[in-house]
């Protein structure tokens, strides 16, 4: 069946702008920097004849100097006494935990270099997100303080000794206690049993102390709603894998909402190639204002204004229950109204197998969501209140009460643990003003950040890779944190500081954690301490999830929702949200995350104001125009406009986590801070507000990666509906008859034939694979300006394609461009793109020095020391997956984002060479991992097994979208995947015989109206 869908990467391609035409027709927009190279050699392109002959004597080396720079000399220092567990060249793995998720930390010669998911984690072994992959870089951050510090009244930070810090803090705590003042520990959610035990000992010593938990992005609304509805103040465990029908209202559950990597694994389990082979696929409808990662993956996505979200939920409740709550009208949004009615019928039919989630932090809204889920039988199946999630436990009202206490002069000392409210609190100015009235302020930050510099002392904390500890992310699920390296600087774990200040009998935190486990957890599971360290995770039998009925009256709830909706319905409705790379900004100094393209907009190193195309036209602004966004509280920022298809009319979106001023070289002054747009309303923080948008006349070009490579309209995406798939598993993948003509000889691959399969139905576009590849393969960060010049170095990218179905015969460019409203209802497909390792690789035939060659096991190799940087291979590559090193990014002061120093370079993988200026590089299919797997099998005197070798991108993927293996093994998982009727090869019509097969995108849209 011929599709009328048109695919495009971005609006510049869609509109075929002059800049797009110019940049995409010219393969290399800038020439090689020969002038710079010659100048470095003491020559010039303008020289007398005699000097020119000297240059000729310099030979072709002058031309290829960029590829042949002298390598630095690194002197090897052997061990005098070698640690028993360390064998040079052999990695060691340690279990640990990151944000409650059990992980493995790979170390080489005593230094952590890579994060992997822990295979012992059971149902929580679900890959890793981009933050976990990038977190190893934070260990080597040169922006951190090297020792504890005291802060003078004028803000000057001076390093000091731990003895002076302890004397100062204990004196201030005693003074506060004796003076009847309160002591407050302000922390983001603490889900560590041992840390909670330490805090309990601290409070026993100082009874005036209290823990105040707050999260920069709050889930208090859900927790309080469950307290009101069912008497359980908990964040539920959501089971997306048990849901046949998922309806989400602005909850980005595949991205930033609660636990994205876990939900991704659950979600894709009902949508990947294994599920489809069993003729099963869940359905997902998304209502939202801004285009989120979850929205791009929905089967049906309906744009709604922020002020329409509450009325839409009321309408859904009325349609399901037959109720008559007031306020369930959606005005002119007839599409949303129509979809709501159909969704209600489907939820009733799917009773017990449906799930409704909402991203709002408003208690009344979440109470209504509870009522809907109770009506469709979700509790006990898709929602579990008896085995809750402990990842977020912040209490917005308590935090707001703390500000009032400080203003009244009631607080004598405040301690900040893993929190930075001067930057990320709602109304941070009010918090900062109140904080100034507290006599003693102590931060456990590892750097002089925004809050730490407003304190009196900084008791610098360990990085988690230097720490002991534990985590309890879910009821019955405990993970261990253990150090993988001795403390790099003169830091001390925050818990040990608290024990010291509390004069506890046990001040050694390792001993404290071990004793706590041996007394409480280990007897229940019958394990020894050493066994726990080896496994990294302990699970206790889950409680039976109970069904809950909803009995409260909703009259007051509906009134509150309608009132809030009317307050929002103004000129422009602004949503502030967490972006995938930056989240709440805690990791803003991580250069790998700053350079990770946003999965939707593909912007790096900035945030922006996202507007719908038609709404931008109404406001008379164009893309990259700088506008002033001003809220009713008086706060305003100047940001560039990004035209975002799919954004709801009358709304704007700005990402949180940017605008840091005291985080480090990479993160300072990147973007603008959107946290002051957050307001405290009805007891919780709200992330929607009304604003005005005014053009400033300025212009600021964002650094985007999306349209740096074009396929000139060729069909690289194939998709079909689930209904079509059920009739024909090859639907959407029809291949025309054509004869192949080969210019190459065919060669057998008698040993291994390494290939890959990528399931477009599973890939959510999250970008974790990009960061994993960066860390594994020593891929440099180039910075904003170089990204703008189309010089990003990522070996794997995720192409984002927009599309919509056009009427038959109505596909002319003029007609499509005229219909801006069509861009409100685009659908999106994410496609990972990396070197395809073609059997008939066009790059190999044009390389004049045989730097790129084919191996006998099906891989396209790069010999970096042969490459002279002609870039012919990149020009001849139809997939545009080769990268050119314009600079020595790891050793050039122009890229001083803290990566170009010997200390930070401890993160480098010694199994992968760092490439010099002037060479081409690209995906090597993690050749070092392939060789490592072969050697391990050889040492164990056994054949290589399927699954012994996993790519960095594959291992990080929460969705299991990437399968790697040996095509010569008919029983390998990749062989089975490549036999699927859905498999196709990108641009296979040009007969380069790529080694990576893609599975068609399937959408379950057939029983719901199309938007």
PDB file of C-alpha atoms in Angstrom, residues 23 25 47 110 112 138 163 166 201 300 389 442 509 547-548 564 582 772 784 801 821 824 845 879 1004:
ATOM      1  CA  UNK A  23      24.562  23.802   3.546  1.00  0.00           C
ATOM      2  CA  UNK A  25      24.371  20.698  -1.177  1.00  0.00           C
ATOM      3  CA  UNK A  47      56.100  32.760   0.743  1.00  0.00           C
ATOM      4  CA  UNK A 110      41.839   1.665  39.707  1.00  0.00           C
ATOM      5  CA  UNK A 112      36.210   4.223  37.009  1.00  0.00           C
ATOM      6  CA  UNK A 138      31.539  14.089  37.190  1.00  0.00           C
ATOM      7  CA  UNK A 163      39.287  20.112  62.109  1.00  0.00           C
ATOM      8  CA  UNK A 166      34.139  20.415  62.663  1.00  0.00           C
ATOM      9  CA  UNK A 201      21.247   9.760  65.290  1.00  0.00           C
ATOM     10  CA  UNK A 300      -2.158   9.102  18.952  1.00  0.00           C
ATOM     11  CA  UNK A 389       8.225   4.098  44.809  1.00  0.00           C
ATOM     12  CA  UNK A 442      26.448  24.604  56.044  1.00  0.00           C
ATOM     13  CA  UNK A 509      30.471   5.304  57.584  1.00  0.00           C
ATOM     14  CA  UNK A 547      -7.435  -3.024  44.747  1.00  0.00           C
ATOM     15  CA  UNK A 548      -8.652   0.343  46.019  1.00  0.00           C
ATOM     16  CA  UNK A 564      -6.980  26.873  38.163  1.00  0.00           C
ATOM     17  CA  UNK A 582      19.657  18.611  31.776  1.00  0.00           C
ATOM     18  CA  UNK A 772      27.245   5.505  26.280  1.00  0.00           C
ATOM     19  CA  UNK A 784      28.199  25.025  21.008  1.00  0.00           C
ATOM     20  CA  UNK A 801      11.523  12.612  11.505  1.00  0.00           C
ATOM     21  CA  UNK A 821      -2.276  23.947  11.218  1.00  0.00           C
ATOM     22  CA  UNK A 824       0.125  20.855  15.064  1.00  0.00           C
ATOM     23  CA  UNK A 845      36.633   2.392  -2.699  1.00  0.00           C
ATOM     24  CA  UNK A 879      24.406   7.662   5.560  1.00  0.00           C
ATOM     25  CA  UNK A1004      -1.618   1.118  17.133  1.00  0.00           C
TER      26      UNK A1004
END
